[in-house]
Coordinates of C-alpha atoms in Angstrom, one line a residue:
M1 CA 0.0 0.0 0.0
T2 CA 1.3 3.3 -1.1
M3 CA 0.4 6.5 0.7
V4 CA 0.2 9.7 -1.4
S5 CA 0.3 13.2 0.0
E6 CA -2.3 15.4 -1.6
P7 CA -2.5 18.9 -0.1
A8 CA -6.0 20.5 -0.1
S9 CA -4.5 24.0 -0.3
F10 CA -1.1 25.6 -0.1
L11 CA -1.7 26.1 3.6
Q12 CA -2.6 22.4 4.2
V13 CA -0.2 19.6 4.3
R14 CA -1.3 16.0 4.4
R15 CA 0.8 13.9 6.6
A16 CA 2.3 11.1 4.7
Q17 CA 1.4 7.6 5.9
P18 CA 4.0 4.9 6.1
R19 CA 4.0 2.6 3.2
A20 CA 4.4 -1.1 3.6
V21 CA 7.6 -2.2 1.9
R22 CA 8.4 -5.8 1.2
G23 CA 11.4 -7.1 3.5
S24 CA 11.2 -4.3 6.1
V25 CA 11.6 -5.0 10.0
S26 CA 8.7 -4.7 12.2
S27 CA 8.8 -2.4 15.3
S28 CA 8.5 -5.3 17.7
A29 CA 11.5 -6.9 16.2
V30 CA 13.4 -3.6 16.6
K31 CA 12.4 -3.5 20.3
S32 CA 13.6 -7.0 20.8
R33 CA 16.9 -6.3 19.4
V34 CA 17.2 -3.2 21.6
Y35 CA 16.4 -5.3 24.6
V36 CA 19.0 -7.9 23.7
A37 CA 21.6 -5.2 23.2
M38 CA 20.8 -3.7 26.6
L39 CA 21.0 -7.1 28.3
A40 CA 24.4 -7.7 26.7
F41 CA 25.7 -4.4 27.9
A42 CA 24.3 -5.0 31.4
C43 CA 26.1 -8.4 31.5
V44 CA 29.3 -6.7 30.5
Y45 CA 28.9 -4.1 33.2
V46 CA 28.1 -6.7 35.8
A47 CA 31.2 -8.7 34.8
I48 CA 33.4 -5.6 35.0
A49 CA 31.9 -4.7 38.4
G50 CA 32.5 -8.2 39.7
R51 CA 36.1 -8.2 38.5
L52 CA 36.6 -4.8 40.1
V53 CA 35.2 -6.1 43.4
M54 CA 37.5 -9.1 43.3
L55 CA 40.5 -7.0 42.5
A56 CA 39.6 -4.7 45.3
Q57 CA 39.5 -7.6 47.7
M58 CA 42.8 -8.9 46.5
E59 CA 44.5 -5.6 46.9
E60 CA 43.1 -5.4 50.5
A61 CA 44.7 -8.8 51.4
T62 CA 48.0 -7.8 49.9
S63 CA 48.0 -4.5 51.6
G64 CA 47.1 -6.0 55.0
A65 CA 50.0 -8.6 54.8
F66 CA 52.4 -5.9 53.7
I67 CA 51.5 -3.5 56.4
S68 CA 51.7 -6.2 59.0
A69 CA 55.2 -7.2 57.9
Q70 CA 56.3 -3.6 57.7
D71 CA 55.1 -2.9 61.3
S72 CA 57.0 -6.0 62.4
V73 CA 60.3 -5.2 60.9
S74 CA 60.2 -1.6 61.8
A75 CA 59.7 -2.2 65.6
S76 CA 62.6 -0.6 67.5
R77 CA 64.3 -1.6 70.7
P78 CA 66.1 0.6 73.2
D79 CA 69.8 0.6 73.3
L80 CA 71.4 -1.3 76.2
I81 CA 74.3 0.5 77.8
D82 CA 76.6 -0.3 80.6
R83 CA 76.9 1.8 83.8
N84 CA 79.4 4.1 82.0
G85 CA 77.3 4.6 78.9
E86 CA 79.1 2.2 76.6
I87 CA 76.7 0.6 74.1
L88 CA 76.1 -3.1 74.7
A89 CA 73.2 -3.5 72.1
T90 CA 71.7 -1.3 69.5
D91 CA 69.5 -1.3 66.4
I92 CA 70.9 -1.0 62.9
K93 CA 69.1 -0.7 59.6
T94 CA 69.2 -3.6 57.2
A95 CA 67.2 -4.7 54.1
S96 CA 64.9 -7.8 53.9
L97 CA 63.7 -9.3 50.7
Y98 CA 60.0 -10.0 50.1
A99 CA 57.8 -11.0 47.1
E100 CA 54.2 -10.3 46.1
P101 CA 53.6 -13.6 44.1
R102 CA 50.4 -12.2 42.5
R103 CA 52.4 -9.6 40.7
I104 CA 55.2 -11.9 39.5
L105 CA 54.9 -12.3 35.8
D106 CA 57.4 -15.2 35.3
V107 CA 58.2 -17.4 38.3
D108 CA 61.0 -19.2 36.5
E109 CA 62.7 -16.0 35.6
A110 CA 62.4 -14.6 39.1
L111 CA 63.6 -17.8 40.7
E112 CA 66.6 -18.1 38.4
G113 CA 67.7 -14.5 39.2
L114 CA 67.2 -14.8 42.9
V115 CA 69.1 -18.1 43.3
R116 CA 71.9 -16.7 41.1
V117 CA 72.4 -13.8 43.5
L118 CA 71.5 -15.7 46.7
P119 CA 72.7 -19.3 46.3
E120 CA 72.0 -20.0 49.9
L121 CA 68.2 -19.8 49.2
D122 CA 66.3 -23.1 49.3
E123 CA 65.2 -23.2 45.6
G124 CA 62.2 -25.5 46.2
L125 CA 60.9 -23.5 49.1
V126 CA 61.3 -20.2 47.2
R127 CA 59.5 -21.7 44.2
R128 CA 56.6 -22.8 46.3
R129 CA 56.3 -19.3 47.8
L130 CA 56.5 -17.6 44.5
E131 CA 53.8 -19.9 43.1
S132 CA 51.6 -19.6 46.1
G133 CA 49.5 -16.7 44.8
A134 CA 49.8 -15.1 48.2
G135 CA 49.8 -11.3 48.6
F136 CA 53.1 -11.2 50.6
V137 CA 55.9 -13.7 51.4
W138 CA 59.3 -13.2 52.9
L139 CA 62.3 -14.5 50.9
K140 CA 65.3 -13.5 53.0
R141 CA 65.7 -11.5 56.1
E142 CA 68.6 -9.3 57.1
M143 CA 70.5 -9.1 53.8
T144 CA 73.9 -7.4 53.2
R145 CA 74.0 -4.2 51.2
K146 CA 75.8 -5.9 48.3
Q147 CA 73.1 -8.7 48.2
A148 CA 70.3 -6.1 48.2
E149 CA 72.0 -4.1 45.3
D150 CA 72.4 -7.3 43.2
V151 CA 68.8 -8.3 43.7
H152 CA 67.6 -4.8 43.0
N153 CA 69.6 -4.7 39.7
L154 CA 67.7 -7.8 38.5
G155 CA 64.6 -5.6 38.0
L156 CA 62.1 -8.3 38.9
P157 CA 58.5 -7.2 39.1
G158 CA 56.8 -8.3 42.4
I159 CA 60.2 -8.4 44.3
G160 CA 60.9 -5.7 46.9
F161 CA 62.7 -4.7 50.0
L162 CA 61.6 -3.6 53.5
S163 CA 63.9 -1.6 55.7
E164 CA 64.3 -3.6 58.9
N165 CA 65.7 -3.0 62.4
Q166 CA 68.4 -5.6 63.2
R167 CA 69.9 -6.0 66.7
F168 CA 73.7 -5.5 66.8
Y169 CA 76.0 -6.3 69.7
P170 CA 79.2 -4.3 69.3
G171 CA 81.0 -6.4 72.0
G172 CA 80.1 -9.8 70.5
P173 CA 80.3 -12.5 73.1
T174 CA 81.8 -10.2 75.8
A175 CA 78.5 -9.8 77.7
G176 CA 76.4 -12.3 75.7
H177 CA 74.9 -14.1 78.6
I178 CA 73.8 -10.8 80.2
V179 CA 72.3 -9.0 77.3
G180 CA 70.8 -12.1 75.8
S181 CA 69.6 -12.1 72.2
V182 CA 66.5 -11.4 70.0
N183 CA 64.8 -13.3 67.2
V184 CA 64.6 -12.2 63.6
D185 CA 61.6 -10.1 64.4
N186 CA 63.6 -8.2 67.1
Q187 CA 61.8 -9.8 70.0
G188 CA 63.8 -10.8 73.1
L189 CA 64.7 -14.4 73.6
A190 CA 67.1 -14.4 76.5
G191 CA 68.9 -12.3 79.0
I192 CA 68.1 -8.6 79.5
E193 CA 66.6 -8.4 76.0
K194 CA 63.8 -10.8 77.2
Y195 CA 63.5 -9.1 80.5
I196 CA 62.6 -5.7 79.0
D197 CA 60.2 -7.4 76.6
D198 CA 58.4 -9.0 79.4
S199 CA 58.5 -5.9 81.5
W200 CA 57.1 -3.3 79.1
L201 CA 58.5 -3.4 75.5
A202 CA 56.2 -6.2 74.2
D203 CA 53.1 -4.2 75.2
L204 CA 54.3 -1.1 73.4
Q205 CA 55.2 -3.1 70.3
S206 CA 51.7 -4.7 70.3
L207 CA 50.2 -1.2 70.3
G208 CA 52.4 0.0 67.6
F209 CA 54.2 2.5 69.7
T210 CA 57.7 1.3 68.8
A211 CA 57.7 1.5 65.0
D212 CA 60.8 3.4 64.0
R213 CA 60.9 5.4 67.2
S214 CA 63.9 6.2 69.3
M215 CA 63.6 5.2 73.0
E216 CA 65.5 6.0 76.1
P217 CA 68.4 3.5 76.5
V218 CA 68.3 0.9 79.3
R219 CA 71.3 1.3 81.6
L220 CA 72.7 -1.8 83.2
S221 CA 74.8 -2.1 86.3
V222 CA 77.5 -3.9 84.3
D223 CA 80.9 -2.3 83.8
L224 CA 82.0 -3.3 80.3
R225 CA 85.6 -2.8 81.1
V226 CA 85.4 -5.2 84.1
Q227 CA 83.3 -7.6 82.1
H228 CA 86.0 -7.8 79.5
V229 CA 88.6 -8.5 82.2
V230 CA 86.6 -11.3 83.8
R231 CA 86.0 -13.0 80.4
D232 CA 89.6 -12.5 79.3
E233 CA 91.0 -14.1 82.5
L234 CA 88.5 -17.0 82.3
V235 CA 89.6 -17.6 78.7
K236 CA 93.2 -17.7 79.9
A237 CA 92.4 -20.0 82.8
M238 CA 90.6 -22.5 80.5
E239 CA 93.6 -22.5 78.2
R240 CA 96.2 -22.7 81.0
Y241 CA 94.5 -25.4 83.0
K242 CA 92.8 -27.2 80.1
A243 CA 89.4 -26.8 81.6
I244 CA 86.1 -27.5 79.9
A245 CA 84.2 -24.5 81.3
A246 CA 84.5 -21.5 83.6
A247 CA 82.4 -18.9 85.2
G248 CA 83.1 -15.6 87.0
I249 CA 81.1 -13.0 88.9
V250 CA 81.9 -9.6 90.3
L251 CA 79.2 -8.4 92.6
D252 CA 78.9 -5.1 94.5
A253 CA 78.6 -6.2 98.1
K254 CA 77.0 -3.0 99.2
T255 CA 74.3 -2.6 96.6
G256 CA 73.8 -6.1 95.1
E257 CA 74.6 -4.8 91.6
V258 CA 76.2 -7.3 89.2
V259 CA 79.3 -5.5 87.9
A260 CA 80.4 -8.4 85.7
M261 CA 79.3 -12.0 85.0
S262 CA 80.8 -14.3 82.4
S263 CA 80.2 -18.0 81.7
L264 CA 82.4 -19.9 79.2
P265 CA 81.9 -21.3 76.7
D266 CA 79.7 -18.4 75.8
Y267 CA 78.1 -17.2 72.5
D268 CA 78.0 -14.3 70.2
P269 CA 74.5 -12.9 70.3
N270 CA 75.1 -11.6 66.7
D271 CA 75.0 -15.3 65.7
R272 CA 71.8 -16.5 67.3
S273 CA 72.4 -20.1 66.3
Q274 CA 75.2 -20.4 68.8
A275 CA 72.9 -19.8 71.7
L276 CA 71.2 -23.2 71.0
E277 CA 74.3 -25.2 71.7
K278 CA 73.9 -26.8 75.1
D279 CA 77.5 -26.3 76.2
R280 CA 77.0 -22.6 76.0
L281 CA 74.5 -22.3 78.8
N282 CA 74.8 -19.6 81.3
R283 CA 76.4 -21.5 84.2
A284 CA 76.5 -18.4 86.5
T285 CA 72.8 -18.3 87.0
G286 CA 71.4 -21.1 85.0
G287 CA 73.5 -24.0 86.3
V288 CA 73.6 -25.6 89.7
F289 CA 76.7 -27.2 91.2
E290 CA 78.0 -28.6 94.4
M291 CA 80.2 -25.7 95.4
G292 CA 82.5 -27.8 97.7
S293 CA 84.5 -26.2 100.4
V294 CA 83.4 -22.6 99.8
F295 CA 80.1 -23.8 101.5
K296 CA 82.1 -24.0 104.7
T297 CA 81.9 -20.2 104.7
F298 CA 78.1 -20.5 105.3
T299 CA 78.5 -23.3 107.9
T300 CA 81.0 -21.3 109.8
A301 CA 78.9 -18.1 109.7
M302 CA 75.9 -20.1 110.8
A303 CA 77.7 -21.6 113.8
L304 CA 79.2 -18.3 114.9
D305 CA 76.0 -16.3 114.4
S306 CA 73.9 -18.9 116.3
G307 CA 76.1 -18.4 119.4
S308 CA 76.5 -22.2 119.7
V309 CA 80.1 -21.9 118.5
S310 CA 82.7 -19.2 119.4
I311 CA 85.6 -18.3 117.2
N312 CA 87.8 -19.4 120.2
D313 CA 86.3 -22.9 120.3
S314 CA 88.1 -26.0 119.1
F315 CA 87.0 -29.3 117.7
D316 CA 88.6 -32.7 117.6
A317 CA 89.6 -33.6 114.1
T318 CA 91.9 -36.5 114.9
R319 CA 89.6 -39.2 113.6
P320 CA 87.2 -39.5 110.7
I321 CA 83.4 -39.3 111.4
R322 CA 81.3 -42.4 110.7
A323 CA 77.6 -41.8 109.9
A324 CA 75.0 -43.9 108.1
G325 CA 77.7 -46.2 106.7
R326 CA 79.7 -43.3 105.3
T327 CA 83.1 -42.0 106.5
I328 CA 83.9 -38.3 106.5
T329 CA 87.6 -37.5 106.4
D330 CA 89.8 -34.5 105.6
F331 CA 91.6 -34.0 102.3
H332 CA 94.7 -32.6 104.0
G333 CA 94.1 -33.9 107.5
K334 CA 96.0 -32.4 110.4
N335 CA 94.9 -35.2 112.7
R336 CA 94.6 -33.0 115.8
I337 CA 92.3 -30.7 117.6
L338 CA 91.7 -27.6 115.4
S339 CA 90.4 -24.2 116.4
V340 CA 87.6 -22.6 114.4
P341 CA 90.1 -20.4 112.3
E342 CA 92.2 -23.5 111.7
I343 CA 89.2 -25.5 110.5
F344 CA 88.5 -22.7 108.1
I345 CA 91.9 -22.2 106.6
Y346 CA 92.8 -26.0 106.6
S347 CA 89.3 -26.6 105.1
S348 CA 88.6 -29.4 107.6
N349 CA 85.5 -31.5 106.7
I350 CA 85.5 -33.1 110.1
G351 CA 85.7 -29.9 112.0
T352 CA 83.1 -28.2 109.8
A353 CA 80.7 -31.1 110.3
K354 CA 81.2 -31.0 114.0
M355 CA 80.4 -27.2 114.0
M356 CA 77.2 -28.0 112.2
L357 CA 76.3 -30.7 114.7
A358 CA 76.9 -28.3 117.5
T359 CA 74.4 -25.9 115.8
G360 CA 71.8 -28.3 114.8
I361 CA 70.1 -29.6 111.6
A362 CA 67.0 -27.4 112.0
R363 CA 69.1 -24.3 112.3
Q364 CA 71.1 -25.3 109.3
K365 CA 68.0 -25.5 107.1
E366 CA 66.7 -22.2 108.5
F367 CA 70.0 -20.4 108.0
L368 CA 70.6 -21.6 104.4
G369 CA 67.0 -20.6 103.7
R370 CA 67.7 -17.2 105.2
L371 CA 70.5 -16.8 102.7
H372 CA 68.2 -17.9 99.9
L373 CA 70.4 -20.9 99.1
T374 CA 67.5 -23.3 99.2
D375 CA 65.1 -21.6 96.8
R376 CA 65.3 -20.2 93.3
L377 CA 67.1 -16.8 93.1
K378 CA 65.3 -14.1 91.1
T379 CA 67.2 -11.8 88.9
E380 CA 66.3 -9.8 85.8
L381 CA 67.6 -12.7 83.7
P382 CA 65.1 -15.4 82.9
E383 CA 67.9 -18.0 83.2
N384 CA 67.8 -18.8 87.0
A385 CA 68.0 -22.4 88.1
A386 CA 66.5 -23.8 91.2
P387 CA 68.8 -25.4 93.7
L388 CA 69.0 -29.2 94.2
L389 CA 68.3 -30.2 97.7
P390 CA 68.8 -33.6 99.4
P391 CA 65.6 -35.8 99.3
K392 CA 66.0 -36.4 103.1
W393 CA 67.7 -33.7 105.1
N394 CA 68.9 -36.1 107.8
E395 CA 72.1 -36.0 109.9
L396 CA 74.3 -37.5 107.2
A397 CA 72.9 -35.0 104.6
A398 CA 73.4 -32.1 107.0
M399 CA 77.0 -33.0 107.6
T400 CA 77.8 -33.3 103.9
I401 CA 76.0 -30.1 103.2
S402 CA 78.1 -28.4 105.8
F403 CA 81.2 -28.8 103.6
G404 CA 79.4 -28.3 100.2
H405 CA 78.2 -31.8 99.1
G406 CA 74.7 -33.0 98.7
I407 CA 73.3 -29.5 97.8
S408 CA 73.7 -27.8 94.5
V409 CA 73.3 -24.1 94.0
T410 CA 74.1 -21.5 91.3
P411 CA 77.4 -19.5 91.5
M412 CA 75.3 -16.4 91.7
Q413 CA 73.5 -17.6 94.8
T414 CA 76.9 -18.4 96.3
A415 CA 78.2 -14.9 95.6
V416 CA 75.0 -13.1 96.8
A417 CA 75.0 -15.1 100.1
A418 CA 78.8 -14.4 100.6
A419 CA 78.2 -10.7 100.1
A420 CA 75.8 -10.6 103.0
L421 CA 78.4 -12.3 105.2
V422 CA 81.1 -9.7 104.6
N423 CA 79.2 -6.4 104.1
G424 CA 77.9 -6.2 107.7
G425 CA 75.3 -8.9 107.5
T426 CA 72.8 -7.4 105.0
L427 CA 71.4 -9.7 102.2
L428 CA 70.6 -7.8 99.0
P429 CA 68.9 -9.4 96.1
P430 CA 71.1 -9.2 93.0
T431 CA 70.3 -6.9 90.1
F432 CA 71.7 -6.2 86.7
L433 CA 70.2 -2.7 86.8
P434 CA 71.7 0.3 88.7
R435 CA 70.3 0.6 92.2
S436 CA 69.9 3.7 94.3
Q437 CA 70.8 3.9 98.0
D438 CA 67.1 4.3 98.8
E439 CA 66.4 1.0 97.1
V440 CA 69.4 -0.6 98.9
Q441 CA 67.9 0.5 102.2
S442 CA 64.5 -0.7 101.4
L443 CA 65.6 -4.1 100.0
G444 CA 68.3 -5.0 102.5
K445 CA 67.6 -7.7 105.0
Q446 CA 69.8 -8.4 108.0
V447 CA 70.7 -12.1 108.0
V448 CA 73.7 -12.2 110.3
S449 CA 74.9 -9.8 113.0
P450 CA 77.6 -7.2 112.3
E451 CA 79.9 -9.1 114.7
T452 CA 79.5 -12.4 112.7
S453 CA 80.3 -10.4 109.5
R454 CA 83.4 -9.0 111.1
M455 CA 84.6 -12.5 112.1
M456 CA 83.9 -13.8 108.6
R457 CA 86.0 -10.9 107.1
Y458 CA 88.8 -11.9 109.5
L459 CA 88.6 -15.6 108.5
F460 CA 88.5 -14.7 104.8
R461 CA 91.7 -12.6 105.1
L462 CA 93.4 -15.2 107.3
N463 CA 92.8 -17.8 104.7
V464 CA 94.6 -15.7 102.1
L465 CA 97.4 -14.9 104.4
S466 CA 97.9 -18.4 105.9
G467 CA 95.6 -20.8 104.2
S468 CA 94.7 -22.3 100.8
G469 CA 94.0 -18.9 99.3
R470 CA 97.5 -17.5 99.3
R471 CA 97.7 -17.3 95.5
S472 CA 94.8 -14.9 95.4
D473 CA 96.6 -12.2 97.3
V474 CA 97.1 -8.9 95.4
P475 CA 99.5 -6.5 97.1
G476 CA 97.6 -3.4 98.2
Y477 CA 94.1 -4.8 98.1
T478 CA 93.8 -7.0 101.2
V479 CA 92.0 -9.8 99.4
G480 CA 90.2 -12.5 101.5
G481 CA 88.5 -15.7 100.4
K482 CA 87.8 -19.4 100.6
T483 CA 88.8 -22.2 98.2
G484 CA 86.5 -25.0 97.1
T485 CA 87.6 -28.2 95.3
A486 CA 84.6 -30.4 94.7
E487 CA 84.7 -33.8 93.0
K488 CA 82.2 -34.2 90.2
I489 CA 79.6 -36.9 90.1
E490 CA 79.3 -39.4 87.3
N491 CA 76.8 -42.2 87.3
G492 CA 75.9 -41.4 90.8
R493 CA 79.4 -41.6 92.2
Y494 CA 82.1 -39.1 93.0
V495 CA 85.1 -39.3 90.7
S496 CA 88.5 -38.2 92.0
N497 CA 90.0 -37.1 88.7
K498 CA 87.3 -34.6 87.7
R499 CA 86.8 -31.6 89.9
R500 CA 85.0 -28.3 89.9
N501 CA 87.2 -25.7 91.6
S502 CA 86.1 -22.4 92.9
F503 CA 87.4 -19.4 94.8
L504 CA 85.0 -17.1 96.7
S505 CA 86.6 -13.8 97.6
A506 CA 86.0 -10.2 98.6
F507 CA 88.1 -7.1 98.7
P508 CA 89.2 -4.9 100.4
M509 CA 88.6 -6.9 103.5
D510 CA 88.5 -3.9 106.0
D511 CA 85.3 -2.8 104.2
P512 CA 84.5 -5.2 101.4
R513 CA 83.1 -3.5 98.4
Y514 CA 83.2 -6.3 95.9
V515 CA 82.7 -10.1 95.9
V516 CA 84.5 -12.0 93.2
L517 CA 83.7 -15.7 92.5
V518 CA 85.6 -17.8 90.0
V519 CA 84.6 -21.4 89.1
I520 CA 86.7 -23.6 86.8
D521 CA 85.3 -26.9 85.6
E522 CA 87.6 -29.9 85.3
P523 CA 91.0 -28.0 85.4
K524 CA 94.1 -30.1 84.8
P525 CA 97.4 -29.8 86.6
E526 CA 99.4 -27.0 85.1
R527 CA 102.4 -29.2 84.8
A528 CA 103.4 -32.7 85.9
G529 CA 104.0 -33.3 89.6
I530 CA 101.6 -30.7 90.9
G531 CA 97.9 -30.9 91.8
A532 CA 94.9 -29.1 90.3
T533 CA 93.3 -27.7 93.5
A534 CA 91.4 -24.5 93.6
G535 CA 94.3 -22.8 95.4
L536 CA 96.4 -23.5 92.4
N537 CA 94.1 -22.4 89.6
A538 CA 90.9 -20.6 90.8
A539 CA 92.7 -18.5 93.4
P540 CA 95.3 -17.0 91.0
T541 CA 92.6 -16.4 88.4
T542 CA 90.7 -14.4 91.0
A543 CA 93.9 -12.5 91.8
A544 CA 94.3 -11.6 88.1
I545 CA 90.7 -10.3 87.9
I546 CA 91.1 -8.2 91.0
R547 CA 94.5 -6.8 90.0
R548 CA 93.2 -5.6 86.6
S549 CA 89.7 -4.5 87.5
A550 CA 90.0 -2.9 91.0
P551 CA 91.5 0.4 89.7
M552 CA 88.7 0.6 87.1
L553 CA 86.2 0.3 89.9
G554 CA 87.9 3.1 91.9
V555 CA 89.5 0.9 94.5
M556 CA 93.1 2.1 94.7
P557 CA 95.9 -0.1 96.3
R558 CA 97.2 0.9 99.6
F559 CA 100.8 0.1 100.6
G560 CA 102.9 0.8 103.6
K561 CA 103.3 -0.3 107.2
G562 CA 100.2 0.0 109.3
D563 CA 97.8 -0.4 106.4
E564 CA 96.7 -3.9 107.4
P565 CA 93.1 -3.0 108.2
I566 CA 91.7 -6.1 110.0
E567 CA 92.3 -7.9 113.2
I568 CA 95.1 -10.4 113.1
S569 CA 93.8 -12.6 115.9
Y570 CA 90.7 -13.4 117.9

């Protein structure tokens, strides 16, 4: 049908009507096609939106992992400094390598380049991490500058670096057992490092207050110069006497501050793997030993302080003591009646056991408990061992304990208890942190009378002048002390050819300021024909420590007639 426009006048226009043409598309068909096109576009938009949502979620996961890692590696720690301000531990910046596997275009290419620069990487492990599709993975922590530059020059997409705080110990092993160590995330594992984490640092780190922030240094009571001397002399002693281990402590007898503490073999905290070797344990606070005859110091003080024994008393040491099928004898027996000072300087087991019997078993237990020799000693270090006590504290056990057998304590416990006996009778808990006089006054506990302390100072000095401690004497310093030579136990039996020698000392004996304890494990005779007693190895090692460290501690030697400051007889 054809529609023709026929105007009625020049002012009228007849609207043309659509004409039906063969093969044309109907309006309904056009509408359908429009709807289909709209649906197609809608599907495309939905697909794009879904992909965007998915990508947004992926970026969020990656970002979260990255931020978490960044916070972890940027956590700072305070410097550790000694009492004179010398740095014992500090943070240094280093680079750590990470990957974002989702952004890696060619895993094989990335792996080849990384292993070429860092051959120590575990190739299989790195491949698994790169193929994991994770948002963030570590590849290597604490790299050298050269390694970081070489990896950077590879230009690998998806491989990056984070600036990390790494703990550095300038002195290496010098104070390793004191400062402790941290893990790869800069968290304390041992020593003072763990102490400050447990005290306050871990809380700050968890709240994010330590990220790349400088903190006030933590000052220790340790004197790095004296610490070096103690370690150096212990190293020499181990070489000279072919010993398997050694420990040394310098304790301020008036404040309880630990000035130096060394235990060999030690470890370098810059190499964390060394700390896992069992022979490198901290023997000074983490090991317990039978201290041998140095324990006679406590038995003598107990007997004198109880009033049951006077320093003018004497005991029969002519014959061994038989008790519960055991025989107690003297190593160098005099086979006669001995005075209390003679029992001390000749280190008579018989005389010491008889002084204990005169005092009583119950009082012995109470007195050793008063000196904190029967319970775990607390220090800032987490490595504090509990003493080993006899299963039955009967008469035989009490007698052997009186001369240092049957009870095992740490060297630190021994030094702390000895400090109380020579400083006027005040027991002070040990500390690795500086302590004020107000703290000393509030923490001090009177455990023996000043008179007992004065008698113990006399006996200490007498033993160096006339007893087994002669080789510990240092001219000008009036050293006093007690030797201990304890046989070691193997398979439940004492063996005579393996000993743990010790020397417990203090100086200057008119007003002792410092207690020095040296322990040498399994020393051998210095040459054929001589023994390997504590007087021959532990005592001279102590003398060397005092000779070198006393001037550093402000204790000047005094020479000249009339300078002998203590009583020469009782």
